[in-house]
Amino acid sequence: MWIADQWKDYEVLDTSKGEKLERWGQYRLIRPDPQVIWDTPRNRAWRRPNAHYHRSKKGGGEWEFFDLPDDWCIHYKDLTFRLKPFSFKHTGLFPEQAVNWDWFSELIRRRVSAGQKVRVLNLFAYTGGATAAAAAAGAEVTHVDASKGMVGWAKENAQLSGLGDAHIRWLVDDCGKFVEREIRRGNHYDAIIMDPPSYGRGPKGEIWKIEESIFPFLQRCALLLSDSPLFVLLNSYTTGLQPAVLSYMLHTVLDPRYPGTVDAGEVGLPVSSNGLVLPCGAAGRWIHVPR
């Protein structure tokens, strides 16, 4: 398992009864987590959270606020992110992805230090954690997300991280349609990051189901890789897409065109109260290895 254990402003304090107690900077939040199926005693830290997201038995849920600002910031190394609680329990950041940021940032720095440009395409880019990490490492980044609000939030995170002048192209667009246009234009990228949703609808009612859509989408994305690609990162929060499935897809799509290595595994966060690790999805990593 790849563990995001370098945080100072974030930690999972404890987990029990379908929920996790987290520290986001100076604030403590209780949020539901479907992986937490155990029932263990809760310590005193659970008693005074700053906010608690209550899941409804009918689906969805709502926040209960006690003492939490409308928004606040936390830091990861040299990056800064603005947080705010919004619908369906999210805060605007997936802290477990920091382990992937560190992984690809090192790859980018090595190539940039050798005097080569690195063009990164970040698809389903959300609030731009991966975009900021890649840009801070020296990459030229194209950030694509269908939500105008999320792209605006990502821009703000880049500004807060001192990346206002970084080479980042911000695009509000359907990722599938953008990829098809880039193929027709003949544009190419050295690295592709994608964090697709399990389910979604396009602007014209198009339905995205990751189990049905991700393989052909990955095939199309492979056509955008440059002659000397660096890496492909594929994230999944869908239970059915286990690491072995991600690995097989990357092998099947990329091996015929490029020599490389594939590694896939669970991504997790350490739990302070007991030293265990909370699983938070899976990731598949492909690295080009020139012959």
XYZ file of C-alpha atoms in Angstrom:
291
model
C 0.000 0.000 0.000
C 1.153 3.536 -0.781
C 0.718 5.610 2.380
C 0.406 9.401 2.474
C 2.362 9.820 5.704
C 4.133 13.143 5.093
C 1.303 15.447 6.169
C 1.729 17.892 9.044
C -1.571 19.793 8.658
C -3.791 16.732 8.222
C -4.278 13.417 10.015
C -6.833 10.703 10.556
C -7.138 10.720 14.332
C -9.409 7.705 14.705
C -12.001 5.547 12.921
C -15.083 3.733 14.207
C -18.675 2.824 13.322
C -18.614 3.966 9.708
C -16.922 7.305 10.434
C -13.484 8.870 10.614
C -12.300 11.661 12.888
C -9.894 13.924 11.016
C -7.747 16.940 11.812
C -7.636 19.510 9.019
C -5.218 22.113 10.332
C -6.658 23.212 13.678
C -10.161 21.896 12.975
C -11.596 18.461 13.646
C -14.215 16.965 11.370
C -16.213 13.750 11.575
C -17.113 12.325 8.179
C -18.570 8.995 7.022
C -16.296 6.426 5.401
C -17.663 3.205 3.864
C -14.405 1.353 4.586
C -14.851 1.759 8.350
C -17.014 -1.259 9.095
C -15.568 -1.939 12.555
C -17.081 -0.907 15.875
C -14.315 0.120 18.244
C -14.477 2.309 21.380
C -14.302 6.046 20.730
C -11.928 8.125 22.795
C -12.428 11.610 24.189
C -11.237 13.297 20.977
C -14.560 12.453 19.282
C -16.583 14.536 21.735
C -15.935 18.049 20.448
C -15.597 18.173 16.670
C -15.839 21.436 14.765
C -18.245 19.843 12.289
C -19.961 16.502 11.725
C -21.348 15.238 8.433
C -24.375 13.015 9.040
C -25.225 10.570 6.291
C -28.930 10.092 5.604
C -30.416 6.615 5.256
C -32.236 7.958 2.186
C -28.943 8.956 0.536
C -26.777 12.041 0.813
C -26.645 13.820 4.119
C -25.905 17.165 5.731
C -23.341 18.974 7.811
C -23.811 19.909 11.444
C -21.499 22.810 12.299
C -20.289 23.655 15.800
C -17.315 25.983 15.392
C -15.974 25.993 11.840
C -15.184 28.937 9.522
C -16.654 29.116 6.045
C -13.219 28.277 4.642
C -9.616 27.863 5.804
C -6.245 26.756 4.462
C -3.870 23.884 5.084
C -0.399 23.200 3.726
C 1.400 20.199 2.259
C 5.108 20.895 1.963
C 5.264 23.987 -0.307
C 1.643 23.755 -1.426
C -1.359 25.556 0.080
C -5.000 24.540 -0.312
C -8.199 26.336 0.587
C -10.825 24.105 2.134
C -14.532 24.452 2.691
C -17.216 21.895 3.514
C -19.675 21.370 0.718
C -22.331 18.890 -0.333
C -21.753 15.170 0.019
C -19.182 15.359 2.819
C -16.230 16.733 0.802
C -13.820 19.498 1.806
C -12.187 20.137 -1.580
C -9.127 17.940 -1.103
C -8.276 14.239 -1.065
C -5.229 14.126 1.248
C -4.322 10.518 0.390
C -3.339 11.714 -3.087
C -0.266 13.390 -1.599
C 1.576 10.079 -1.951
C 0.980 10.255 -5.704
C 1.998 13.925 -5.835
C 5.345 13.020 -4.297
C 5.828 10.123 -6.713
C 5.262 11.999 -9.946
C 6.903 15.217 -8.719
C 10.204 13.370 -8.408
C 9.862 12.006 -11.958
C 9.124 15.493 -13.280
C 12.030 17.100 -11.426
C 14.499 14.571 -12.799
C 13.488 15.255 -16.388
C 13.319 19.020 -15.915
C 16.769 19.034 -14.284
C 18.049 17.248 -17.405
C 16.896 20.234 -19.437
C 13.725 18.707 -20.862
C 10.195 20.073 -20.763
C 7.433 17.993 -19.228
C 3.885 18.576 -20.493
C 1.271 17.157 -18.123
C -2.426 16.645 -18.850
C -4.544 16.487 -15.695
C -8.048 15.152 -16.442
C -11.002 15.277 -14.013
C -8.672 17.658 -12.214
C -11.045 18.824 -9.427
C -9.506 21.520 -7.188
C -6.036 21.060 -8.608
C -3.957 19.236 -6.018
C -2.131 17.264 -8.715
C -1.948 20.336 -10.950
C -0.234 22.369 -8.232
C 2.180 19.545 -7.401
C 3.139 19.008 -11.044
C 3.561 22.727 -11.708
C 5.665 23.173 -8.562
C 7.941 20.386 -9.834
C 8.477 22.325 -13.067
C 5.914 20.870 -15.473
C 3.702 22.682 -17.963
C 0.187 21.601 -16.971
C -3.140 21.488 -18.792
C -5.892 21.300 -16.162
C -9.298 20.059 -17.368
C -12.501 19.754 -15.367
C -16.156 20.065 -16.393
C -17.031 22.232 -13.378
C -16.366 25.957 -13.683
C -16.462 26.262 -9.906
C -13.839 23.564 -9.408
C -11.514 25.143 -11.989
C -11.861 28.498 -10.230
C -11.056 26.848 -6.910
C -8.008 25.150 -8.458
C -6.765 28.509 -9.753
C -7.042 29.923 -6.251
C -5.059 26.992 -4.830
C -2.341 27.616 -7.408
C -2.205 31.288 -6.420
C -2.017 30.395 -2.723
C 0.838 27.998 -3.510
C 2.853 30.717 -5.234
C 2.132 29.313 -8.687
C 0.254 32.271 -10.131
C 2.859 32.661 -12.881
C 3.323 28.923 -13.500
C 2.702 27.499 -16.964
C -0.833 26.182 -16.324
C -3.635 26.132 -18.890
C -7.053 26.157 -17.191
C -9.928 24.592 -19.115
C -13.602 24.113 -18.233
C -14.514 21.237 -20.522
C -15.885 17.726 -20.745
C -12.798 15.516 -20.471
C -13.926 13.035 -23.108
C -14.670 15.711 -25.675
C -11.452 17.533 -24.891
C -9.400 14.377 -25.462
C -11.074 13.788 -28.826
C -10.331 17.358 -29.920
C -6.708 17.091 -28.822
C -6.334 13.893 -30.857
C -7.667 15.669 -33.945
C -5.367 18.633 -33.315
C -2.344 16.362 -33.056
C -1.391 17.629 -29.588
C 0.686 15.449 -27.274
C 1.662 15.251 -23.621
C 4.519 13.646 -21.741
C 2.378 12.606 -18.783
C -1.311 12.046 -18.102
C -3.030 12.113 -14.714
C -6.656 11.092 -14.418
C -8.981 10.818 -11.448
C -12.292 9.835 -13.060
C -15.566 9.730 -11.123
C -17.423 6.483 -10.573
C -20.522 7.974 -12.164
C -21.337 11.218 -13.890
C -23.397 12.990 -16.539
C -22.100 15.159 -19.350
C -23.572 18.550 -20.353
C -25.939 16.858 -22.824
C -26.956 14.020 -20.561
C -24.112 11.683 -21.513
C -23.683 8.991 -18.870
C -20.265 8.064 -17.531
C -20.022 4.734 -15.691
C -16.415 4.065 -14.889
C -16.655 0.288 -15.313
C -17.943 0.745 -18.863
C -16.152 3.924 -19.874
C -12.653 3.885 -18.424
C -10.997 1.327 -20.727
C -11.970 2.962 -24.049
C -11.196 6.357 -22.513
C -7.716 5.178 -21.521
C -7.210 3.905 -25.061
C -8.032 7.338 -26.451
C -5.797 9.084 -23.912
C -2.869 6.876 -24.926
C -2.997 8.486 -28.368
C -2.067 11.797 -26.731
C 1.243 10.567 -25.336
C 4.393 12.034 -26.822
C 7.168 10.034 -28.478
C 9.059 10.097 -25.194
C 6.386 9.903 -22.481
C 7.140 9.986 -18.778
C 4.216 8.493 -16.852
C 0.501 7.789 -16.659
C -1.356 7.864 -13.337
C -4.849 6.395 -13.071
C -6.758 6.781 -9.804
C -9.918 4.959 -8.762
C -12.277 5.215 -5.810
C -14.596 2.573 -7.271
C -14.691 -0.652 -5.272
C -14.824 -2.896 -8.339
C -11.658 -1.471 -9.854
C -9.030 -3.210 -7.767
C -5.293 -2.523 -8.233
C -4.923 -5.632 -10.395
C -7.604 -4.310 -12.751
C -5.849 -0.940 -13.063
C -2.559 -2.718 -13.689
C -4.039 -4.937 -16.388
C -5.636 -1.985 -18.185
C -2.409 0.011 -18.217
C -0.421 -2.993 -19.441
C -2.958 -3.780 -22.150
C -3.249 -0.244 -23.472
C 0.323 1.039 -23.154
C 2.630 -1.961 -23.590
C 1.966 -2.404 -27.324
C 3.136 1.163 -27.991
C 5.741 1.907 -25.320
C 8.105 -0.186 -23.190
C 7.470 0.517 -19.550
C 6.689 -0.729 -16.075
C 3.351 -0.798 -14.287
C 2.735 -0.787 -10.567
C -0.658 -0.654 -8.882
C -1.757 -0.659 -5.289
C -4.049 0.680 -2.642
C -3.610 4.234 -1.411
C -4.041 4.887 2.284
C -3.773 7.251 5.243
C -2.221 6.371 8.624
C -4.535 6.382 11.643
C -2.937 8.104 14.629
C -4.850 6.297 17.359
C -3.739 2.778 16.495
C -1.041 2.870 13.841
C -3.213 1.146 11.248
C -3.775 2.436 7.721
C -7.161 3.458 6.313
C -7.532 2.367 2.660
C -8.643 5.214 0.379
C -8.929 3.774 -3.106
C -6.392 2.515 -5.605
C -3.923 3.860 -8.133
C -2.192 2.487 -11.197
C 1.196 3.937 -12.190
C 2.900 3.427 -15.540
C 6.435 4.674 -16.199
C 8.052 4.703 -19.619
C 11.349 2.795 -19.731
C 13.122 3.497 -23.054
C 14.803 0.527 -24.664
